[in-house]
């Protein structure tokens, strides 16, 4: 039998947990599905387990991380229908009754839930950073190294190099310094003059002054360490025989080489649009963050009534904003389900909206200080763009010359985006490369269409689901 | 290659990778445990047959795919270890043909 | 802008016809829609199929067989001209039957086609379940038999489309994506074609716009009674080579993925995804080949076929406005070779309707 519920929340990061906490606080109920085995999302990954098993590591993982326990504690005590290890692979809109079917896979078994409301809180992913050699084992992302740190209490043991720009780079560096782990070098790729440009947004950023203070501290910590920092880095290349061994890059026309075992790349984060694209929702391109995000109104609802997108999945703006947005969506749903009155709703919403407004003050500053890279459209020809099907930038540029007008035609012509990751790793880069080659704005180039299942499933799983 | 901060903790869980027994702690992800054992090369890419290893550690790149207890294409970065797990490296194209002769 | 031919639609039909025209020295412009348009050529199964074609119209059976025979050369030509291997193979096809009723249907169809006058021999015959399992050891015990035809094959339809586009552009084609045709105005001589991006002039115009033809036909006195029919397809991860034959709705690509198809639904202009359809496809496929169960499904999608009332092609030059043609069909992959090498030259001749009399839409008026 299919389970029928009022609300399904997808994702148990700050946004999803906060939506759940709000809904349960006022007597509502929600099913929460998250593919990870614990709540916390990306930022608060494994927080409960770290507190229980490895509390000494909290000192260097930082207070912002520790803060997540506030959410997970309440979440665990209230969310009786939290289903960890549940990957949502399809959402179906039922035109007849306006309900939604959610398909998910848990421990190799697929199930279907019917629901009135959906809160998509699937967060963000790091921007894939195509450079020559990035498919070699040993080349990872900053977030990946941080994930292992939080999740499993492990650190890269050989020569480690961080490369890129963004708050996450500073944060990881500071965490590793705190833990006494050596970093061979940091390659800062932010363009010259970003700081001066960002100053324009400084006054508004003061409304979220604690972030500035934190950022200042992180930067200081790195300056005081003996890590070698290269600035204005360009033309980063990775190479090696079967694994990462060498890095080369340029600083103001001077070529440098380093030996490395682990390279952690980072160029900011992007909304995870897999489910919102699957639903064929309208998406807009943000020129500042250089990414697409779904169009939502001020309480997170999309053009599909009853479908909300909250947190970084609706546009990257950080964990605290994610928390406020999750709460706002939760409150709207509570009122629609008649758990609370309109007046009560408005009071809570105004409070969260005000806090969100203050918090968002930091974004223009951050986005200008660490601008999303424009150079992805111009990566060297030999760079692999689609890791799964191994399609290079040159091949994409070549089909553009032969009349190919958009990402979906390129996918058909090249298999680029047809592989096992479903275009997650190449989607944005394909839009960027085609945008440059076609001399069109990324917004006009568009993006891959997403089709189910959003992650692979065994055929047997489908057969069994259907039999039930 | 990765190391544990706390090596002297008792590694209570034993898992197997291509026949070799590896120690793990509860809650650790399969991918982390392999990397802590010095294994960065998880599978061969189906197009070029070149080695691949974890890139994102959050379930979006699909570079960490391994076979776990006979089920192929599992994202090692999202699966916590369980005692007795048997993990296999994946070839470029998975073979199902052994089962094909009916 | 002026050219001999304007072809509306850059799918497999428009591209194959343009390829043929350019080879004969004509100047051609293709006007096409944008990246997210309905485009059957991007969502199909890639069979070059003969065995079931033409039950009810022997000319279509002959035409399909002719195209199947042209395909090996056509594929070779494309490799030579573009370096793109379109992956054509003709190992023969088996349509597997899961019950006696299905078996009888195929058998009856063979008999009917055999009794049609002038039909080209397609070597199709029924074989028993045990013989099927000898030919294709992966076939499961539920299969009771199959219809076999040695001329059935496959091709990569996406690479075919890409190769055709590439060769056409290198031969001087003017290709204009993001140019949706809004209106066709017949002139004293030739046609004026209005798009969202300005107008174009040509001596002749070819409607090859798939499901867009019906609306465009009205501007040039062509009644084109086609409609969309939705089909779902499921594709798996790559695996080692599995089959000796093409199994109708189950085939493996050169890359190693296994494609499972295809359903039929009438839902209008909607290429959305219906889980039940995918489940149906998978259910049947694993009953036929049980080992498929172990494979992972990577993606599924739907696309819209272009269906005429009897399922056969529609080829016609307008009698009110000579120089305006419609070319459309249900199996544009199978017929791509014939369209490029046999049909295109007739567009330059002066007896198009005579040559393709059987495929005229007038056949629907009679009924
Ligand atoms: C790798 C990474 C590391 C980060 N680290 C930090 C940090 O240390 N500090 C910081 O300030 N910010 C960090 N960020 C930014 C941070 O993610 C956000 O600001 C914040 O976590 C957003 O919260 P959220 O609830 O929107 O999404 P997330 O916290 O990302 O939560 C989304 C959840 O949805 C789940 N999910 C996704 N898709 C599915 C699906 N199909 N089915 C089921 N579940 C699904 C995921 O498992 C995840 O738990 C990081 C981002 C990334 C990508
Ligand atoms: C699920 C499925 C499976 C199939 N399997 C097979 C198979 O195995 N073998 C086989 O032979 N065939 C198969 N087919 C059929 C085959 O795909 C089609 O016959 C073929 O692609 C038709 O090509 P086309 O060029 O006529 O149409 P399309 O590919 O649809 O192209 C029409 C083009 O016209 C453009 N257009 C439309 N209106 C306008 C306008 N007003 N202005 C400008 N441009 C316009 C569109 O953008 C599009 O590019 C299958 C089809 C489907 C849906
Ligand atoms: S490492 Fe990217 S999916 Fe596991």
PDB file of C-alpha atoms in Angstrom, chain A residues 59-301:
ATOM      1  CA  UNK A  59      37.742  22.366  19.190  1.00  0.00           C
ATOM      2  CA  UNK A  60      39.228  22.599  15.706  1.00  0.00           C
ATOM      3  CA  UNK A  61      36.075  21.788  13.736  1.00  0.00           C
ATOM      4  CA  UNK A  62      34.829  25.127  15.109  1.00  0.00           C
ATOM      5  CA  UNK A  63      31.911  26.695  16.899  1.00  0.00           C
ATOM      6  CA  UNK A  64      29.809  27.142  13.758  1.00  0.00           C
ATOM      7  CA  UNK A  65      29.885  23.364  13.342  1.00  0.00           C
ATOM      8  CA  UNK A  66      29.143  22.704  16.986  1.00  0.00           C
ATOM      9  CA  UNK A  67      26.151  24.998  16.684  1.00  0.00           C
ATOM     10  CA  UNK A  68      24.452  22.391  14.482  1.00  0.00           C
ATOM     11  CA  UNK A  69      23.769  20.209  17.508  1.00  0.00           C
ATOM     12  CA  UNK A  70      21.069  22.683  18.541  1.00  0.00           C
ATOM     13  CA  UNK A  71      19.125  21.743  15.392  1.00  0.00           C
ATOM     14  CA  UNK A  72      19.858  18.017  15.306  1.00  0.00           C
ATOM     15  CA  UNK A  73      18.870  17.534  18.938  1.00  0.00           C
ATOM     16  CA  UNK A  74      15.442  19.028  18.470  1.00  0.00           C
ATOM     17  CA  UNK A  75      15.111  17.310  15.116  1.00  0.00           C
ATOM     18  CA  UNK A  76      15.864  13.854  16.437  1.00  0.00           C
ATOM     19  CA  UNK A  77      13.518  14.219  19.371  1.00  0.00           C
ATOM     20  CA  UNK A  78      10.551  15.367  17.280  1.00  0.00           C
ATOM     21  CA  UNK A  79      10.861  13.942  13.784  1.00  0.00           C
ATOM     22  CA  UNK A  80       9.482  10.446  14.310  1.00  0.00           C
ATOM     23  CA  UNK A  81       9.235   9.895  10.570  1.00  0.00           C
ATOM     24  CA  UNK A  82      12.850  10.705   9.714  1.00  0.00           C
ATOM     25  CA  UNK A  83      14.132   8.123   7.220  1.00  0.00           C
ATOM     26  CA  UNK A  84      17.924   8.215   6.901  1.00  0.00           C
ATOM     27  CA  UNK A  85      19.593   6.574   3.938  1.00  0.00           C
ATOM     28  CA  UNK A  86      16.621   7.412   1.706  1.00  0.00           C
ATOM     29  CA  UNK A  87      17.484   8.720  -1.742  1.00  0.00           C
ATOM     30  CA  UNK A  88      14.637  10.427  -3.586  1.00  0.00           C
ATOM     31  CA  UNK A  89      14.870   9.497  -7.261  1.00  0.00           C
ATOM     32  CA  UNK A  90      11.644  10.757  -8.766  1.00  0.00           C
ATOM     33  CA  UNK A  91       8.732  13.087  -8.062  1.00  0.00           C
ATOM     34  CA  UNK A  92       5.530  12.805 -10.035  1.00  0.00           C
ATOM     35  CA  UNK A  93       2.847  15.545 -10.183  1.00  0.00           C
ATOM     36  CA  UNK A  94      -0.618  14.112 -10.318  1.00  0.00           C
ATOM     37  CA  UNK A  95      -2.744  16.393 -12.419  1.00  0.00           C
ATOM     38  CA  UNK A  96      -6.063  14.930 -11.315  1.00  0.00           C
ATOM     39  CA  UNK A  97      -5.934  15.608  -7.575  1.00  0.00           C
ATOM     40  CA  UNK A  98      -2.952  17.955  -7.234  1.00  0.00           C
ATOM     41  CA  UNK A  99      -1.048  15.463  -5.075  1.00  0.00           C
ATOM     42  CA  UNK A 100       2.547  14.371  -5.556  1.00  0.00           C
ATOM     43  CA  UNK A 101       4.123  10.922  -5.643  1.00  0.00           C
ATOM     44  CA  UNK A 102       7.596  10.701  -4.206  1.00  0.00           C
ATOM     45  CA  UNK A 103       9.743   7.723  -5.134  1.00  0.00           C
ATOM     46  CA  UNK A 104      12.728   6.882  -2.976  1.00  0.00           C
ATOM     47  CA  UNK A 105      15.181   4.089  -2.420  1.00  0.00           C
ATOM     48  CA  UNK A 106      16.236   2.921   1.035  1.00  0.00           C
ATOM     49  CA  UNK A 107      18.646   0.027   1.547  1.00  0.00           C
ATOM     50  CA  UNK A 108      18.090  -1.237  -1.981  1.00  0.00           C
ATOM     51  CA  UNK A 109      14.294  -1.167  -1.790  1.00  0.00           C
ATOM     52  CA  UNK A 110      12.219   1.475  -3.550  1.00  0.00           C
ATOM     53  CA  UNK A 111       9.021   2.894  -2.085  1.00  0.00           C
ATOM     54  CA  UNK A 112       6.406   5.433  -3.047  1.00  0.00           C
ATOM     55  CA  UNK A 113       4.783   8.087  -0.821  1.00  0.00           C
ATOM     56  CA  UNK A 114       1.814  10.247  -1.708  1.00  0.00           C
ATOM     57  CA  UNK A 115       1.879  13.775  -0.296  1.00  0.00           C
ATOM     58  CA  UNK A 116       0.139  17.161  -0.364  1.00  0.00           C
ATOM     59  CA  UNK A 117       3.224  19.286   0.311  1.00  0.00           C
ATOM     60  CA  UNK A 118       6.870  18.871  -0.597  1.00  0.00           C
ATOM     61  CA  UNK A 119       9.767  20.799   0.895  1.00  0.00           C
ATOM     62  CA  UNK A 120      12.840  20.356  -1.263  1.00  0.00           C
ATOM     63  CA  UNK A 121      15.834  21.096   0.964  1.00  0.00           C
ATOM     64  CA  UNK A 122      18.521  19.290  -0.989  1.00  0.00           C
ATOM     65  CA  UNK A 123      21.157  21.986  -0.559  1.00  0.00           C
ATOM     66  CA  UNK A 124      24.134  22.703  -2.725  1.00  0.00           C
ATOM     67  CA  UNK A 125      27.157  21.010  -4.236  1.00  0.00           C
ATOM     68  CA  UNK A 126      30.571  22.426  -4.945  1.00  0.00           C
ATOM     69  CA  UNK A 127      31.093  23.880  -8.386  1.00  0.00           C
ATOM     70  CA  UNK A 128      32.951  21.272 -10.426  1.00  0.00           C
ATOM     71  CA  UNK A 129      36.332  22.770 -11.366  1.00  0.00           C
ATOM     72  CA  UNK A 130      37.520  21.334 -14.672  1.00  0.00           C
ATOM     73  CA  UNK A 131      41.306  21.584 -14.982  1.00  0.00           C
ATOM     74  CA  UNK A 132      43.615  19.368 -17.009  1.00  0.00           C
ATOM     75  CA  UNK A 133      44.188  16.208 -14.957  1.00  0.00           C
ATOM     76  CA  UNK A 134      41.268  16.572 -12.557  1.00  0.00           C
ATOM     77  CA  UNK A 135      40.118  12.983 -13.070  1.00  0.00           C
ATOM     78  CA  UNK A 136      43.255  11.577 -11.415  1.00  0.00           C
ATOM     79  CA  UNK A 137      42.728   9.862  -8.064  1.00  0.00           C
ATOM     80  CA  UNK A 138      43.982  12.292  -5.425  1.00  0.00           C
ATOM     81  CA  UNK A 139      42.289  15.310  -6.992  1.00  0.00           C
ATOM     82  CA  UNK A 140      39.296  16.085  -4.803  1.00  0.00           C
ATOM     83  CA  UNK A 141      37.385  19.085  -3.571  1.00  0.00           C
ATOM     84  CA  UNK A 142      37.807  21.153  -0.440  1.00  0.00           C
ATOM     85  CA  UNK A 143      34.353  20.035   0.669  1.00  0.00           C
ATOM     86  CA  UNK A 144      35.368  16.398   0.121  1.00  0.00           C
ATOM     87  CA  UNK A 145      38.377  16.700   2.411  1.00  0.00           C
ATOM     88  CA  UNK A 146      36.191  18.456   4.951  1.00  0.00           C
ATOM     89  CA  UNK A 147      33.550  15.732   4.684  1.00  0.00           C
ATOM     90  CA  UNK A 148      36.105  13.069   5.541  1.00  0.00           C
ATOM     91  CA  UNK A 149      37.327  15.208   8.415  1.00  0.00           C
ATOM     92  CA  UNK A 150      33.842  15.559   9.915  1.00  0.00           C
ATOM     93  CA  UNK A 151      32.449  12.225   8.956  1.00  0.00           C
ATOM     94  CA  UNK A 152      35.304   9.883   9.666  1.00  0.00           C
ATOM     95  CA  UNK A 153      37.886  11.857  11.655  1.00  0.00           C
ATOM     96  CA  UNK A 154      40.554  11.454   8.975  1.00  0.00           C
ATOM     97  CA  UNK A 155      42.899  13.874   7.211  1.00  0.00           C
ATOM     98  CA  UNK A 156      45.015  13.684   4.033  1.00  0.00           C
ATOM     99  CA  UNK A 157      48.299  12.163   5.075  1.00  0.00           C
ATOM    100  CA  UNK A 158      50.631  13.133   2.223  1.00  0.00           C
ATOM    101  CA  UNK A 159      51.404  16.469   0.605  1.00  0.00           C
ATOM    102  CA  UNK A 160      48.196  18.488   0.557  1.00  0.00           C
ATOM    103  CA  UNK A 161      47.495  21.515  -1.632  1.00  0.00           C
ATOM    104  CA  UNK A 162      44.310  23.607  -1.488  1.00  0.00           C
ATOM    105  CA  UNK A 163      43.438  25.550  -4.636  1.00  0.00           C
ATOM    106  CA  UNK A 164      40.650  27.972  -5.380  1.00  0.00           C
ATOM    107  CA  UNK A 165      38.720  30.689  -3.637  1.00  0.00           C
ATOM    108  CA  UNK A 166      35.845  30.969  -1.235  1.00  0.00           C
ATOM    109  CA  UNK A 167      35.047  30.926   2.468  1.00  0.00           C
ATOM    110  CA  UNK A 168      35.204  27.137   2.530  1.00  0.00           C
ATOM    111  CA  UNK A 169      38.913  27.208   1.597  1.00  0.00           C
ATOM    112  CA  UNK A 170      39.681  29.459   4.555  1.00  0.00           C
ATOM    113  CA  UNK A 171      37.557  27.331   6.814  1.00  0.00           C
ATOM    114  CA  UNK A 172      39.168  24.031   5.892  1.00  0.00           C
ATOM    115  CA  UNK A 173      42.643  25.537   6.172  1.00  0.00           C
ATOM    116  CA  UNK A 174      41.860  26.844   9.623  1.00  0.00           C
ATOM    117  CA  UNK A 175      40.391  23.503  10.716  1.00  0.00           C
ATOM    118  CA  UNK A 176      43.482  21.649   9.527  1.00  0.00           C
ATOM    119  CA  UNK A 177      45.817  24.159  11.155  1.00  0.00           C
ATOM    120  CA  UNK A 178      43.859  23.747  14.372  1.00  0.00           C
ATOM    121  CA  UNK A 179      44.268  19.996  14.155  1.00  0.00           C
ATOM    122  CA  UNK A 180      47.985  20.338  13.517  1.00  0.00           C
ATOM    123  CA  UNK A 181      47.839  18.935   9.985  1.00  0.00           C
ATOM    124  CA  UNK A 182      50.298  20.400   7.537  1.00  0.00           C
ATOM    125  CA  UNK A 183      49.239  22.023   4.297  1.00  0.00           C
ATOM    126  CA  UNK A 184      51.955  22.301   1.670  1.00  0.00           C
ATOM    127  CA  UNK A 185      50.446  25.290  -0.124  1.00  0.00           C
ATOM    128  CA  UNK A 186      47.311  27.286  -0.772  1.00  0.00           C
ATOM    129  CA  UNK A 187      46.812  28.437  -4.354  1.00  0.00           C
ATOM    130  CA  UNK A 188      44.502  31.431  -4.286  1.00  0.00           C
ATOM    131  CA  UNK A 189      42.724  31.837  -7.624  1.00  0.00           C
ATOM    132  CA  UNK A 190      40.645  34.922  -6.816  1.00  0.00           C
ATOM    133  CA  UNK A 191      41.404  37.667  -9.296  1.00  0.00           C
ATOM    134  CA  UNK A 192      43.380  40.766  -8.321  1.00  0.00           C
ATOM    135  CA  UNK A 193      41.362  43.629  -6.917  1.00  0.00           C
ATOM    136  CA  UNK A 194      38.457  41.536  -5.602  1.00  0.00           C
ATOM    137  CA  UNK A 195      38.911  42.943  -2.117  1.00  0.00           C
ATOM    138  CA  UNK A 196      38.621  46.555  -3.226  1.00  0.00           C
ATOM    139  CA  UNK A 197      35.522  45.740  -5.264  1.00  0.00           C
ATOM    140  CA  UNK A 198      33.974  43.931  -2.301  1.00  0.00           C
ATOM    141  CA  UNK A 199      34.436  46.944  -0.028  1.00  0.00           C
ATOM    142  CA  UNK A 200      31.460  48.560  -1.747  1.00  0.00           C
ATOM    143  CA  UNK A 201      29.233  45.933  -0.095  1.00  0.00           C
ATOM    144  CA  UNK A 202      30.945  46.246   3.269  1.00  0.00           C
ATOM    145  CA  UNK A 203      28.344  48.472   4.977  1.00  0.00           C
ATOM    146  CA  UNK A 204      25.531  46.015   4.334  1.00  0.00           C
ATOM    147  CA  UNK A 205      27.749  43.155   5.423  1.00  0.00           C
ATOM    148  CA  UNK A 206      28.056  44.809   8.816  1.00  0.00           C
ATOM    149  CA  UNK A 207      24.498  43.665   9.528  1.00  0.00           C
ATOM    150  CA  UNK A 208      25.933  40.177   9.652  1.00  0.00           C
ATOM    151  CA  UNK A 209      29.046  41.355  11.452  1.00  0.00           C
ATOM    152  CA  UNK A 210      29.842  38.043  13.118  1.00  0.00           C
ATOM    153  CA  UNK A 211      30.635  36.556   9.728  1.00  0.00           C
ATOM    154  CA  UNK A 212      33.122  39.342   9.041  1.00  0.00           C
ATOM    155  CA  UNK A 213      34.741  38.777  12.397  1.00  0.00           C
ATOM    156  CA  UNK A 214      34.958  35.053  11.719  1.00  0.00           C
ATOM    157  CA  UNK A 215      36.407  35.592   8.264  1.00  0.00           C
ATOM    158  CA  UNK A 216      38.991  37.966   9.676  1.00  0.00           C
ATOM    159  CA  UNK A 217      40.021  35.364  12.248  1.00  0.00           C
ATOM    160  CA  UNK A 218      40.312  32.631   9.638  1.00  0.00           C
ATOM    161  CA  UNK A 219      42.474  34.791   7.408  1.00  0.00           C
ATOM    162  CA  UNK A 220      44.705  35.724  10.309  1.00  0.00           C
ATOM    163  CA  UNK A 221      45.171  32.137  11.316  1.00  0.00           C
ATOM    164  CA  UNK A 222      46.432  31.276   7.840  1.00  0.00           C
ATOM    165  CA  UNK A 223      48.715  34.321   7.663  1.00  0.00           C
ATOM    166  CA  UNK A 224      50.285  33.362  10.970  1.00  0.00           C
ATOM    167  CA  UNK A 225      50.851  29.752   9.958  1.00  0.00           C
ATOM    168  CA  UNK A 226      53.823  28.899   7.780  1.00  0.00           C
ATOM    169  CA  UNK A 227      51.712  27.695   4.881  1.00  0.00           C
ATOM    170  CA  UNK A 228      52.972  28.964   1.560  1.00  0.00           C
ATOM    171  CA  UNK A 229      50.212  31.007  -0.103  1.00  0.00           C
ATOM    172  CA  UNK A 230      50.424  31.770  -3.829  1.00  0.00           C
ATOM    173  CA  UNK A 231      48.090  34.537  -5.010  1.00  0.00           C
ATOM    174  CA  UNK A 232      46.605  35.276  -8.466  1.00  0.00           C
ATOM    175  CA  UNK A 233      47.123  31.684  -9.499  1.00  0.00           C
ATOM    176  CA  UNK A 234      46.167  30.736 -13.071  1.00  0.00           C
ATOM    177  CA  UNK A 235      46.617  27.780 -15.457  1.00  0.00           C
ATOM    178  CA  UNK A 236      46.493  25.092 -12.791  1.00  0.00           C
ATOM    179  CA  UNK A 237      47.308  21.603 -14.135  1.00  0.00           C
ATOM    180  CA  UNK A 238      47.377  18.245 -12.390  1.00  0.00           C
ATOM    181  CA  UNK A 239      49.348  15.256 -13.674  1.00  0.00           C
ATOM    182  CA  UNK A 240      50.668  11.902 -12.594  1.00  0.00           C
ATOM    183  CA  UNK A 241      50.822   8.249 -13.450  1.00  0.00           C
ATOM    184  CA  UNK A 242      47.546   6.685 -12.338  1.00  0.00           C
ATOM    185  CA  UNK A 243      47.270   9.163  -9.452  1.00  0.00           C
ATOM    186  CA  UNK A 244      48.015  12.799  -8.692  1.00  0.00           C
ATOM    187  CA  UNK A 245      51.754  13.450  -8.444  1.00  0.00           C
ATOM    188  CA  UNK A 246      52.519  16.880  -9.866  1.00  0.00           C
ATOM    189  CA  UNK A 247      50.931  20.295 -10.028  1.00  0.00           C
ATOM    190  CA  UNK A 248      51.910  23.184 -12.223  1.00  0.00           C
ATOM    191  CA  UNK A 249      50.465  26.690 -12.267  1.00  0.00           C
ATOM    192  CA  UNK A 250      51.316  30.274 -13.071  1.00  0.00           C
ATOM    193  CA  UNK A 251      51.602  33.353 -10.892  1.00  0.00           C
ATOM    194  CA  UNK A 252      51.892  36.511 -12.992  1.00  0.00           C
ATOM    195  CA  UNK A 253      53.499  34.696 -15.944  1.00  0.00           C
ATOM    196  CA  UNK A 254      55.960  32.771 -13.742  1.00  0.00           C
ATOM    197  CA  UNK A 255      55.511  29.024 -13.878  1.00  0.00           C
ATOM    198  CA  UNK A 256      55.636  27.013 -10.647  1.00  0.00           C
ATOM    199  CA  UNK A 257      55.668  23.256 -10.038  1.00  0.00           C
ATOM    200  CA  UNK A 258      54.850  21.312  -6.890  1.00  0.00           C
ATOM    201  CA  UNK A 259      54.739  17.653  -5.964  1.00  0.00           C
ATOM    202  CA  UNK A 260      51.431  16.746  -4.310  1.00  0.00           C
ATOM    203  CA  UNK A 261      49.431  13.731  -3.167  1.00  0.00           C
ATOM    204  CA  UNK A 262      46.089  15.420  -2.583  1.00  0.00           C
ATOM    205  CA  UNK A 263      44.727  18.468  -4.366  1.00  0.00           C
ATOM    206  CA  UNK A 264      41.569  20.012  -2.924  1.00  0.00           C
ATOM    207  CA  UNK A 265      39.796  22.263  -5.436  1.00  0.00           C
ATOM    208  CA  UNK A 266      37.102  24.801  -4.656  1.00  0.00           C
ATOM    209  CA  UNK A 267      35.389  27.592  -6.585  1.00  0.00           C
ATOM    210  CA  UNK A 268      32.254  28.189  -4.570  1.00  0.00           C
ATOM    211  CA  UNK A 269      29.045  26.225  -4.431  1.00  0.00           C
ATOM    212  CA  UNK A 270      25.979  25.784  -6.644  1.00  0.00           C
ATOM    213  CA  UNK A 271      22.368  24.912  -5.900  1.00  0.00           C
ATOM    214  CA  UNK A 272      21.646  21.229  -6.376  1.00  0.00           C
ATOM    215  CA  UNK A 273      18.945  21.533  -9.045  1.00  0.00           C
ATOM    216  CA  UNK A 274      18.461  17.851  -9.834  1.00  0.00           C
ATOM    217  CA  UNK A 275      14.954  17.579  -8.366  1.00  0.00           C
ATOM    218  CA  UNK A 276      13.812  21.055  -9.371  1.00  0.00           C
ATOM    219  CA  UNK A 277      14.914  20.456 -12.963  1.00  0.00           C
ATOM    220  CA  UNK A 278      13.225  17.075 -12.900  1.00  0.00           C
ATOM    221  CA  UNK A 279      10.004  18.890 -12.004  1.00  0.00           C
ATOM    222  CA  UNK A 280      10.616  21.201 -14.985  1.00  0.00           C
ATOM    223  CA  UNK A 281      10.376  24.290 -12.767  1.00  0.00           C
ATOM    224  CA  UNK A 282      11.504  27.631 -14.113  1.00  0.00           C
ATOM    225  CA  UNK A 283      15.158  28.385 -13.312  1.00  0.00           C
ATOM    226  CA  UNK A 284      17.054  31.678 -13.472  1.00  0.00           C
ATOM    227  CA  UNK A 285      20.739  32.299 -13.988  1.00  0.00           C
ATOM    228  CA  UNK A 286      22.511  34.318 -11.328  1.00  0.00           C
ATOM    229  CA  UNK A 287      25.355  36.230 -13.019  1.00  0.00           C
ATOM    230  CA  UNK A 288      27.024  36.827  -9.645  1.00  0.00           C
ATOM    231  CA  UNK A 289      27.026  33.214  -8.492  1.00  0.00           C
ATOM    232  CA  UNK A 290      27.214  31.884 -12.069  1.00  0.00           C
ATOM    233  CA  UNK A 291      24.636  29.203 -11.523  1.00  0.00           C
ATOM    234  CA  UNK A 292      20.987  28.391 -12.155  1.00  0.00           C
ATOM    235  CA  UNK A 293      18.485  28.269  -9.330  1.00  0.00           C
ATOM    236  CA  UNK A 294      14.748  27.581  -9.264  1.00  0.00           C
ATOM    237  CA  UNK A 295      12.369  30.538  -9.104  1.00  0.00           C
ATOM    238  CA  UNK A 296      10.658  30.733  -5.699  1.00  0.00           C
ATOM    239  CA  UNK A 297       8.607  33.394  -3.899  1.00  0.00           C
ATOM    240  CA  UNK A 298       9.491  34.966  -0.547  1.00  0.00           C
ATOM    241  CA  UNK A 299       8.235  31.942   1.400  1.00  0.00           C
ATOM    242  CA  UNK A 300       9.955  29.437  -0.865  1.00  0.00           C
ATOM    243  CA  UNK A 301       7.007  28.217  -2.933  1.00  0.00           C
TER     244      UNK A 301
END
